[in-house]
PDB file of C-alpha atoms in Angstrom:
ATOM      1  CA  UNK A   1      -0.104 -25.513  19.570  1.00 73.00           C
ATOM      2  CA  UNK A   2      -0.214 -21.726  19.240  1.00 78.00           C
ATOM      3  CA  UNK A   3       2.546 -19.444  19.746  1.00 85.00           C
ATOM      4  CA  UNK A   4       3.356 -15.820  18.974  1.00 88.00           C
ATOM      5  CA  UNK A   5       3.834 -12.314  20.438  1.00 90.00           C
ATOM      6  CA  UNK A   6       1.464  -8.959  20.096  1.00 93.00           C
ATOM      7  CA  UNK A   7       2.874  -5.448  19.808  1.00 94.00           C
ATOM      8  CA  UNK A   8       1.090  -2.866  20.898  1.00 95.00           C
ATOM      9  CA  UNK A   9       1.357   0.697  20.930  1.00 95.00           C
ATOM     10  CA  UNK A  10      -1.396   3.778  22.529  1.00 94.00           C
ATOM     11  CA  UNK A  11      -0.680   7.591  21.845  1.00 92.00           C
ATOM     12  CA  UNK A  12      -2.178   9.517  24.770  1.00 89.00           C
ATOM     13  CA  UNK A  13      -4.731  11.736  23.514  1.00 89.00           C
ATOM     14  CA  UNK A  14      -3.300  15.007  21.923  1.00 89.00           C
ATOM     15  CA  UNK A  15      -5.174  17.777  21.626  1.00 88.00           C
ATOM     16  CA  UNK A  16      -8.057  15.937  19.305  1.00 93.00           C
ATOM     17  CA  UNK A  17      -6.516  12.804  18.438  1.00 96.00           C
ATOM     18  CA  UNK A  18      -6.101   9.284  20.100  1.00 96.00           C
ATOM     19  CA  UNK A  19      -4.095   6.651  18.014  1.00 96.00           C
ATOM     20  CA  UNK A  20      -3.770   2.866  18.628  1.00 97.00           C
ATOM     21  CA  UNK A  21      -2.054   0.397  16.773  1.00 97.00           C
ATOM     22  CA  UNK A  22      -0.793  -3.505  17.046  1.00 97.00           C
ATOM     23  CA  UNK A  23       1.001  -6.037  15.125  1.00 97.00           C
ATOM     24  CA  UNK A  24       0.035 -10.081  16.067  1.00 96.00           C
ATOM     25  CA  UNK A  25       2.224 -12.758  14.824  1.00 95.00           C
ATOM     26  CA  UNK A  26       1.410 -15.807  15.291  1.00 93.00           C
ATOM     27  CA  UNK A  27       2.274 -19.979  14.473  1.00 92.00           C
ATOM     28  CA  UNK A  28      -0.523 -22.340  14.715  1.00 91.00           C
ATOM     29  CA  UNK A  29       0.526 -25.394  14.194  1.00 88.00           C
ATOM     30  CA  UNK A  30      -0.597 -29.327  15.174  1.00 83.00           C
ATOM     31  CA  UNK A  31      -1.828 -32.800  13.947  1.00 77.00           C
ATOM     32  CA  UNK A  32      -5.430 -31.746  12.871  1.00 76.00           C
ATOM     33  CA  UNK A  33      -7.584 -28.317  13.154  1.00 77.00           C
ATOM     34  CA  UNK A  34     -10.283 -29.921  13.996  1.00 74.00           C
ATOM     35  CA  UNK A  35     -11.306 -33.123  17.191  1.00 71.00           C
ATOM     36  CA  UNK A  36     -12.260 -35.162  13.546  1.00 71.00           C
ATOM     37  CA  UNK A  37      -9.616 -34.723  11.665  1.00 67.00           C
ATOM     38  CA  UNK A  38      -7.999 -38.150  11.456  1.00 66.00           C
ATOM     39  CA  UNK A  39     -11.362 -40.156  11.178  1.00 68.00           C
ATOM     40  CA  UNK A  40     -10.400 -40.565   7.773  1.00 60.00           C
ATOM     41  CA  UNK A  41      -6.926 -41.529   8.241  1.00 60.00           C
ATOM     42  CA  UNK A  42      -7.850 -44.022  11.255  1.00 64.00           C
ATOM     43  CA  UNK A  43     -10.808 -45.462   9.311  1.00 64.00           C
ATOM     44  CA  UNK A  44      -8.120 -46.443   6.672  1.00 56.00           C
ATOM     45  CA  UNK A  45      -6.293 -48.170   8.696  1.00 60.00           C
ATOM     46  CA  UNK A  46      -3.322 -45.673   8.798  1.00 58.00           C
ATOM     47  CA  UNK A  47      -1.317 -44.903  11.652  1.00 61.00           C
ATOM     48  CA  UNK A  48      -1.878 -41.667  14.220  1.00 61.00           C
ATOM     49  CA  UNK A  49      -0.551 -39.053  11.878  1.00 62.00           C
ATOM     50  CA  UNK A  50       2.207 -36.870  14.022  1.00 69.00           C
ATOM     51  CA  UNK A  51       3.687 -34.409  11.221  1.00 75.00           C
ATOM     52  CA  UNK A  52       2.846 -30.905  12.658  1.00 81.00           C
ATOM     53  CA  UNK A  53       1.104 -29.059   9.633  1.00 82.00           C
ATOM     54  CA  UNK A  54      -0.414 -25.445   9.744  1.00 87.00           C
ATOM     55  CA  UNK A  55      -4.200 -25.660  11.275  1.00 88.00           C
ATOM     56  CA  UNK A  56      -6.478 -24.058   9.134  1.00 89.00           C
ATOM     57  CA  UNK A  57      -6.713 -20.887  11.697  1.00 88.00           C
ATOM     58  CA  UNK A  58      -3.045 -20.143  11.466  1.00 92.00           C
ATOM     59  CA  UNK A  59      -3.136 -16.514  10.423  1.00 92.00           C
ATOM     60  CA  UNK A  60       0.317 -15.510  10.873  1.00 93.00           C
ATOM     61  CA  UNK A  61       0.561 -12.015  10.565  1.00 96.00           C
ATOM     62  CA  UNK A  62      -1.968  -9.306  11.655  1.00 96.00           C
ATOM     63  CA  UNK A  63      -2.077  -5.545  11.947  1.00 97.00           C
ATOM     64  CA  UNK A  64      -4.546  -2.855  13.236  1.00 97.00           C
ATOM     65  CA  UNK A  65      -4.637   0.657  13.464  1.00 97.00           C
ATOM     66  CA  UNK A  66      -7.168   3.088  15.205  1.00 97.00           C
ATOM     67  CA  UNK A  67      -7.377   6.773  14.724  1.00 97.00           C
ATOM     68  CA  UNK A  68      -9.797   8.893  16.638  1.00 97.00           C
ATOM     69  CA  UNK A  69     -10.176  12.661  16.107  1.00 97.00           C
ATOM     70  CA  UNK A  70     -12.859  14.323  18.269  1.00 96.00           C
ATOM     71  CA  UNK A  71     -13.653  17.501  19.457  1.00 95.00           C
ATOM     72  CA  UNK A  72     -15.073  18.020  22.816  1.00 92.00           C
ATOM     73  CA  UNK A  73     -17.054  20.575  24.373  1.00 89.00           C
ATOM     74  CA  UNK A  74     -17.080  23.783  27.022  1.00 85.00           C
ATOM     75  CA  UNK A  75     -13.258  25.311  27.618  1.00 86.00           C
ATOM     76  CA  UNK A  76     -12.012  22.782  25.943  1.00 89.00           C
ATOM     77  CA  UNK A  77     -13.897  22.766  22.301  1.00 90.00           C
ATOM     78  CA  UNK A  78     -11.308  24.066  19.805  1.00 91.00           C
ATOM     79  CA  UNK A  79     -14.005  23.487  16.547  1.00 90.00           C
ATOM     80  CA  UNK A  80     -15.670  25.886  14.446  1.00 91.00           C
ATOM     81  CA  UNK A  81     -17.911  28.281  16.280  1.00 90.00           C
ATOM     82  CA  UNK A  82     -19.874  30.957  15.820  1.00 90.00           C
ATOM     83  CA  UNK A  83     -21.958  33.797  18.150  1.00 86.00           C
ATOM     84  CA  UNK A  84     -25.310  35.601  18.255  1.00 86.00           C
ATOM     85  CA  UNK A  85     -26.991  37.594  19.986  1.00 81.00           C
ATOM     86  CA  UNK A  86     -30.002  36.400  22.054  1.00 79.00           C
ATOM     87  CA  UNK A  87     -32.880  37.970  23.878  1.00 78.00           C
ATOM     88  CA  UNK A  88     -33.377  36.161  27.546  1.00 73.00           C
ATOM     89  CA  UNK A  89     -35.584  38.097  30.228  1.00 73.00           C
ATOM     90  CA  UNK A  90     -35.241  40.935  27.759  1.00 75.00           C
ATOM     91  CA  UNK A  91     -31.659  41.532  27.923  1.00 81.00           C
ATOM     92  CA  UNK A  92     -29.743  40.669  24.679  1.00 79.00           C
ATOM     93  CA  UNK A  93     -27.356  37.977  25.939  1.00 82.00           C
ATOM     94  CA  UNK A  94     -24.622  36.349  22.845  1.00 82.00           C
ATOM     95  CA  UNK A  95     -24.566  33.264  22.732  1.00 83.00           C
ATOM     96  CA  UNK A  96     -22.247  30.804  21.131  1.00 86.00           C
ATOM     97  CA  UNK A  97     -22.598  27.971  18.914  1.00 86.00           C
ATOM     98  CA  UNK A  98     -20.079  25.500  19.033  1.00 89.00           C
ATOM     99  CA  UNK A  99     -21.118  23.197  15.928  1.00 91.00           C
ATOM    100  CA  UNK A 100     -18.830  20.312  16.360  1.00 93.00           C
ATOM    101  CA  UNK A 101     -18.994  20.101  20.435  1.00 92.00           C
ATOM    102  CA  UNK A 102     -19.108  15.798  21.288  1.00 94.00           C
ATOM    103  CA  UNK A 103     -18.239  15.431  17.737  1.00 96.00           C
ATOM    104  CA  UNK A 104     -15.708  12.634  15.999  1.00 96.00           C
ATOM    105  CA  UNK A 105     -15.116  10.189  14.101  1.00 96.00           C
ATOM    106  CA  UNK A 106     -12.967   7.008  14.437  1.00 97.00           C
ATOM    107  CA  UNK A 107     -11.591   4.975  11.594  1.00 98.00           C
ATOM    108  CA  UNK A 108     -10.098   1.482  11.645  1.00 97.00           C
ATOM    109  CA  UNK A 109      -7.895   0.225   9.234  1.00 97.00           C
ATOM    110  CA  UNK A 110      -7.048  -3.950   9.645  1.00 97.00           C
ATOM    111  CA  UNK A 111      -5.031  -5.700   7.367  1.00 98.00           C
ATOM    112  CA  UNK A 112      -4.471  -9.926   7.606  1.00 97.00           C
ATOM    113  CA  UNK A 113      -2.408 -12.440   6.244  1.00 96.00           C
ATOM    114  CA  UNK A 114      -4.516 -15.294   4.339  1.00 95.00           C
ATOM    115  CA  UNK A 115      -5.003 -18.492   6.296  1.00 95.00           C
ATOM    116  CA  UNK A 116      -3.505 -21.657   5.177  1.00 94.00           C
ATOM    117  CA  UNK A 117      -5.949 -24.263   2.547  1.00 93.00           C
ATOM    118  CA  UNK A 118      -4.712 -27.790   1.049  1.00 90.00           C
ATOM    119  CA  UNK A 119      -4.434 -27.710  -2.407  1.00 93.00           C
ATOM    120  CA  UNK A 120      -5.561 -30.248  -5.142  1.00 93.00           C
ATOM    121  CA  UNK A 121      -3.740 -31.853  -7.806  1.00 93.00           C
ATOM    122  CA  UNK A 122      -6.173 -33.035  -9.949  1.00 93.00           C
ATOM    123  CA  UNK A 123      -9.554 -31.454 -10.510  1.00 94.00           C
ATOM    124  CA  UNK A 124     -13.001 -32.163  -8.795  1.00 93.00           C
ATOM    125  CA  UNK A 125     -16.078 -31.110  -7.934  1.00 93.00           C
ATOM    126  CA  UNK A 126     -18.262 -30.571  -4.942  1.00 89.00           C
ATOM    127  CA  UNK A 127     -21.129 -30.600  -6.591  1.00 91.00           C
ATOM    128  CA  UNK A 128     -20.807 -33.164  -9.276  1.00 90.00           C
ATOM    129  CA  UNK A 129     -20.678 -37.194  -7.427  1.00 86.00           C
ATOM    130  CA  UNK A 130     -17.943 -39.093  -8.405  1.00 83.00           C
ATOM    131  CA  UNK A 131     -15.293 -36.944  -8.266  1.00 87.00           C
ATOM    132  CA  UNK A 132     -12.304 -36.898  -5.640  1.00 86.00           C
ATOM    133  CA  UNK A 133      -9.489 -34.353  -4.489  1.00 87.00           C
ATOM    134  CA  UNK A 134      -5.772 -35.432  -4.260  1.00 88.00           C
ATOM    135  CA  UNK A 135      -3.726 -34.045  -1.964  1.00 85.00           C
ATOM    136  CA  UNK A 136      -0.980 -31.408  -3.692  1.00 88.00           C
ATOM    137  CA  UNK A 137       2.436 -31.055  -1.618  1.00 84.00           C
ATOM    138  CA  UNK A 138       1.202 -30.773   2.048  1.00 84.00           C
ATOM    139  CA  UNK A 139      -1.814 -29.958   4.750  1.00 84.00           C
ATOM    140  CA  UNK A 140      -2.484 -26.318   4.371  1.00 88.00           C
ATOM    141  CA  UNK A 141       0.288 -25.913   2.380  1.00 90.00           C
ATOM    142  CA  UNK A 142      -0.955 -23.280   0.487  1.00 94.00           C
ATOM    143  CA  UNK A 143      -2.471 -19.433   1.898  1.00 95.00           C
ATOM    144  CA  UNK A 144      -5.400 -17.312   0.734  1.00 96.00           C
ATOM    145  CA  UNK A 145      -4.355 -13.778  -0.072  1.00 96.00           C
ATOM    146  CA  UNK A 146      -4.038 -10.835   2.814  1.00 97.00           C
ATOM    147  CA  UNK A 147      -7.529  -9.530   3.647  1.00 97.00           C
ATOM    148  CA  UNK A 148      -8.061  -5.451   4.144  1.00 97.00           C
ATOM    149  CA  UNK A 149     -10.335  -4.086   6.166  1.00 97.00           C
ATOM    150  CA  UNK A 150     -10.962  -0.261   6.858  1.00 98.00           C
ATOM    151  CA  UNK A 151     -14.189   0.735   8.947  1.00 98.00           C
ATOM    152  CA  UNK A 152     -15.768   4.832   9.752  1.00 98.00           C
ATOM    153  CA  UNK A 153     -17.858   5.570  12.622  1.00 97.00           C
ATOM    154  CA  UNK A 154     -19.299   9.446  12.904  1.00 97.00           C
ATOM    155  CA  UNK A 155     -21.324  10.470  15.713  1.00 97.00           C
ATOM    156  CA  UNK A 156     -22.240  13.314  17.697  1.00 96.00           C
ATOM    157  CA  UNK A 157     -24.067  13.325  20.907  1.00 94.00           C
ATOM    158  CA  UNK A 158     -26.469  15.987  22.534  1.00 91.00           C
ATOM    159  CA  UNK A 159     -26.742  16.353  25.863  1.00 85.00           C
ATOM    160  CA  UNK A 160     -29.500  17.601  28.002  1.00 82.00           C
ATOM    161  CA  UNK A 161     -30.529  18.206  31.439  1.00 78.00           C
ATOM    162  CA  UNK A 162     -33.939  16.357  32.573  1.00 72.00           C
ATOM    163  CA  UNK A 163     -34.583  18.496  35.588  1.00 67.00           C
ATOM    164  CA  UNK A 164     -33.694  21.986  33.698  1.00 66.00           C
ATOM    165  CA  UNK A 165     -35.669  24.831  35.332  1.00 62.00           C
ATOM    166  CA  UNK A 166     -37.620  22.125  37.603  1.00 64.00           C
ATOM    167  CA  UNK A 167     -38.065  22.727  41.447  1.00 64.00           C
ATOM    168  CA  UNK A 168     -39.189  20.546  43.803  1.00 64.00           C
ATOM    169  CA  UNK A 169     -42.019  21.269  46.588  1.00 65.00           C
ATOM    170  CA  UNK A 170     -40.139  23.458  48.694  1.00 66.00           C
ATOM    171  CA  UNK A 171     -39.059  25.477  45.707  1.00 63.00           C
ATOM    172  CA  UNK A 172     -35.671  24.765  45.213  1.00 69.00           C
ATOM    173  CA  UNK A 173     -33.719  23.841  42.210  1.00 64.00           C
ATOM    174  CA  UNK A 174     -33.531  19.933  41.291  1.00 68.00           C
ATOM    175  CA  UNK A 175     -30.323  18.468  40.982  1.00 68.00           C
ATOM    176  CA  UNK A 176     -29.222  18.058  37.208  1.00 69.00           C
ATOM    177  CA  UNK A 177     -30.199  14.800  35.819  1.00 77.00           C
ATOM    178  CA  UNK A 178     -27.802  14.670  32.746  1.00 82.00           C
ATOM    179  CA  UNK A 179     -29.010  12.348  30.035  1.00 86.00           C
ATOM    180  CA  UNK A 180     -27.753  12.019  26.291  1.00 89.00           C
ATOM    181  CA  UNK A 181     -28.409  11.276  22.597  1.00 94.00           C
ATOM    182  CA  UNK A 182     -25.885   9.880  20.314  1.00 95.00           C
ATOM    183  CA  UNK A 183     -26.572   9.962  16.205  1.00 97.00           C
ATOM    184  CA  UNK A 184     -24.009   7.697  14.863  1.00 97.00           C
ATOM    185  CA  UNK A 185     -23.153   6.703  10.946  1.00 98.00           C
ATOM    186  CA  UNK A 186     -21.403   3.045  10.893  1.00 97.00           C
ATOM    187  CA  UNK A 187     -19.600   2.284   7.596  1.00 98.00           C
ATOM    188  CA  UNK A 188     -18.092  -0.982   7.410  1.00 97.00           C
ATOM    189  CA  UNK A 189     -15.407  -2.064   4.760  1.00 97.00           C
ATOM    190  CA  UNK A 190     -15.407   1.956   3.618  1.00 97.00           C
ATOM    191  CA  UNK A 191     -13.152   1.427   0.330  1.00 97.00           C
ATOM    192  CA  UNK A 192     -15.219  -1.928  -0.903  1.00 96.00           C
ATOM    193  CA  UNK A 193     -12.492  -4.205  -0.316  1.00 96.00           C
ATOM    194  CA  UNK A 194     -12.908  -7.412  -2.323  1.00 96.00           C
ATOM    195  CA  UNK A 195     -11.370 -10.115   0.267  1.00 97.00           C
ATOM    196  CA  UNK A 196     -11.047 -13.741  -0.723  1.00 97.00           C
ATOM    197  CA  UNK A 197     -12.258 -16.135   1.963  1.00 96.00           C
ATOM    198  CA  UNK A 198     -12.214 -19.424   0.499  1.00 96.00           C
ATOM    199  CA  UNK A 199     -11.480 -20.405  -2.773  1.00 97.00           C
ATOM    200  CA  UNK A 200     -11.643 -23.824  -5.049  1.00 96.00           C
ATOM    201  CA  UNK A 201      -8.115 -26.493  -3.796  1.00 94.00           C
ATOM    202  CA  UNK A 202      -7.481 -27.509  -7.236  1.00 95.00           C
ATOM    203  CA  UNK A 203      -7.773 -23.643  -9.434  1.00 96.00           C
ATOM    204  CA  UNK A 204      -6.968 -21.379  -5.859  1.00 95.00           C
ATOM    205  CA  UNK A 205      -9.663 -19.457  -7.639  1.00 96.00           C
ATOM    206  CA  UNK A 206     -12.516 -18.041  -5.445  1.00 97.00           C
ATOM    207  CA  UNK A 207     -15.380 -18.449  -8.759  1.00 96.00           C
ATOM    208  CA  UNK A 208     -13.784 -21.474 -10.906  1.00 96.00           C
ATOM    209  CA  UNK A 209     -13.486 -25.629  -9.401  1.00 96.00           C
ATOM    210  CA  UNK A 210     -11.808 -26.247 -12.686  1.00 95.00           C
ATOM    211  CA  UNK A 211     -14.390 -28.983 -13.135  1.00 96.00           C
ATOM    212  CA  UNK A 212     -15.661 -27.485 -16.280  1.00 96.00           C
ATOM    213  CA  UNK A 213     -12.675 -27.089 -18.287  1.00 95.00           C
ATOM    214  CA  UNK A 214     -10.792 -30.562 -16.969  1.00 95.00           C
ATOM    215  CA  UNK A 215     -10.369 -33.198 -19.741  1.00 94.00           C
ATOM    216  CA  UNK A 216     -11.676 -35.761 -17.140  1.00 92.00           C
ATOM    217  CA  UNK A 217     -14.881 -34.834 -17.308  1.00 94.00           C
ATOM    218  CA  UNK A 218     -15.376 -33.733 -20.733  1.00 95.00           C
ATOM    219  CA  UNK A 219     -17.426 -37.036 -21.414  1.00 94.00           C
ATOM    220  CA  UNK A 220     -19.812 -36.530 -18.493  1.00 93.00           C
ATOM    221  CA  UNK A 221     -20.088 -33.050 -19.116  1.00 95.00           C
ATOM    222  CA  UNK A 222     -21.185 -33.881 -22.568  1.00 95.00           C
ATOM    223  CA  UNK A 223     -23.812 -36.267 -21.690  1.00 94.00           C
ATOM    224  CA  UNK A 224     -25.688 -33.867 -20.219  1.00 94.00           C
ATOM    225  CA  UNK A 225     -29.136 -33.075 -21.850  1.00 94.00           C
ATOM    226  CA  UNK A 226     -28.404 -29.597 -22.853  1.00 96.00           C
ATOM    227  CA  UNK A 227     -24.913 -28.905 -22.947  1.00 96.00           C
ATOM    228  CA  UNK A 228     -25.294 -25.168 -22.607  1.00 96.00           C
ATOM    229  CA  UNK A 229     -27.665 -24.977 -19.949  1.00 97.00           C
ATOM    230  CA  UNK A 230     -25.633 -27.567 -17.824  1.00 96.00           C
ATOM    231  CA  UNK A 231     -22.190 -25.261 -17.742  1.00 96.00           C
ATOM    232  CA  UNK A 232     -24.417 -21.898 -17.732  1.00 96.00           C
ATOM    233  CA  UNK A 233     -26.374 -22.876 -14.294  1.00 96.00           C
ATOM    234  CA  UNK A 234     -22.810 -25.047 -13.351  1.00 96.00           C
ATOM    235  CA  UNK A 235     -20.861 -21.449 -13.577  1.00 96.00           C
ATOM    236  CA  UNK A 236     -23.180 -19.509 -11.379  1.00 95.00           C
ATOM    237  CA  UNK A 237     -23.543 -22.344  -8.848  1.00 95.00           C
ATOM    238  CA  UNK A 238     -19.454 -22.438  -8.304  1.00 96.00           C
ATOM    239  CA  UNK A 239     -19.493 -18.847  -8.111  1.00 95.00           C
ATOM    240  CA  UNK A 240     -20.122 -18.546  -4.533  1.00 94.00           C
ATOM    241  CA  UNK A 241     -20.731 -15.024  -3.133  1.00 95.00           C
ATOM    242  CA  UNK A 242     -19.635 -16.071   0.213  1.00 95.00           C
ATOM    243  CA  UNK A 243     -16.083 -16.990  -1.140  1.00 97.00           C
ATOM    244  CA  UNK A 244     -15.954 -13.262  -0.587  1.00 97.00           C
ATOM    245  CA  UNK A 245     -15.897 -10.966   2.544  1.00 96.00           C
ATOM    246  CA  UNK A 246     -19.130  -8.496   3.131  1.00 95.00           C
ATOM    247  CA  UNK A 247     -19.090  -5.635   0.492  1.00 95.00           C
ATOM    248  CA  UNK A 248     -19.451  -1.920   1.550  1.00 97.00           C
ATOM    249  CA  UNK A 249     -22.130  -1.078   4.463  1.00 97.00           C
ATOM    250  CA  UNK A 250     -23.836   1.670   6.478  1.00 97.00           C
ATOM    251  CA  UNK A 251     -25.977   1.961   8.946  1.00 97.00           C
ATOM    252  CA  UNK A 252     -27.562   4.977  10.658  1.00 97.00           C
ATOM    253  CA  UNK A 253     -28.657   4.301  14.329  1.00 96.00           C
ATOM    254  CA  UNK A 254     -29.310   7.091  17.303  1.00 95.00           C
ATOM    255  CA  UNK A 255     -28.457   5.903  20.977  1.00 93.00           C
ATOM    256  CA  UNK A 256     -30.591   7.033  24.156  1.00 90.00           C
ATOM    257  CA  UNK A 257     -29.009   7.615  27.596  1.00 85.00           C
ATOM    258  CA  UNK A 258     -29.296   8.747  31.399  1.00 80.00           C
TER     259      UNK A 258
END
């Protein structure tokens, strides 16, 4: 079963800003987080389990904020701006730049609890055969740390008219055809937040099983052909990248429109 409530709360755009935030909390709790969860139980000859435990999506708290500041365009551009003077049809017309018209940038800060794990009492491995987990206290008993996430978008879009200074065969003005281009900068996880997604049951440790340094297996550790070699390529196999979230990102893309 999951229960909880979302809070949410939208500023009305004031003058150049628009801000948006919410706060989820949430209880996720029942017999298994997966349809296979007791095979191993029933294949044992146990009975149904029908404890509730946390499922391994419970993330019970979670907050977002989103702040937009953008400047718009015409009456209603308040940026920087500056004039000059033009000649059109030989009269000197000014005419004014407005250099951050259709400009902004949004930036969204998230910020998570860590979801639940099972820990282990006694060391293992899973890369080395042989070796078994024991279950420490209960089901996802234990939580990952909070994960932070804060992503920037810039962009500015052009417009343009496709029919400017176009008539059609009785000489009249076409009707404005008003397309658009949109530069945009993505940046995704802006301060390089380090997140842990999964980590080892027995250590809690995102880069260490605890395999290595467990008195257990100090004998078949030792039996290896090169001792050395063995716990040098052993460390950087347990040393998962993808124990981690995505480091920093960007990406520069332009958008086409009509």
């Amino acid at each position: 079963t999951v229960q909880g409530f979302t809070f949410s709360y939208r500023m009305n755009r004031t003058k150049n800003i628009t801000l948006s935030a919410n706060y989820t909390l949430q209880f996720a709790k029942g017999t298994g987080s997966r349809t296979t969860s007791q095979v191993s139980i029933l294949a044992a000859g146990q009975p149904n389990l029908r404890t509730l435990t946390n499922l391994s999506f419970d993330q019970r708290h979670r907050i977002g904020i989103n702040f937009d500041y953008r400047f718009e365009n015409g009456l209603n551009y308040d940026g920087p701006k500056t004039e000059k003077v033009v000649i059109v049809d030989g009269k000197e017309t000014v005419k004014t730049i407005e250099w951050l018209a259709n400009t902004g940038f949004a930036l969204l800060f998230s910020a998570a609890s860590g979801t639940p794990y099972t820990r282990s009492s006694t060391p293992y491995s899973n890369i080395v055969a042989g070796t078994n987990a024991t279950l420490a206290g209960s089901i996802n008993g234990s939580n990952l740390p909070w994960q932070y996430q804060c992503d920037l978008r810039i962009d500015k879009t052009f417009m343009f008219n496709f029919n400017k200074n176009k008539t059609d065969e009785n000489g009249k003005a076409k009707a404005a055809k008003i397309g658009y281009i949109n530069v945009y900068l993505d940046i995704q996880n802006l301060f390089n937040f380090k997140n842990i997604i999964s980590v080892y049951d027995y250590t809690g440790n995102p880069d260490d099983d605890g395999y290595l340094s467990a008195a257990a297996y100090q004998q078949q550790i030792n039996s290896q052909i090169y001792v050395p070699s063995y716990v040098w390529y052993y460390t950087m196999r347990v040393q998962n990248p993808y124990n981690y979230s995505r480091p920093f990102r960007a990406s520069l893309g332009i958008q086409f429109g009509f």
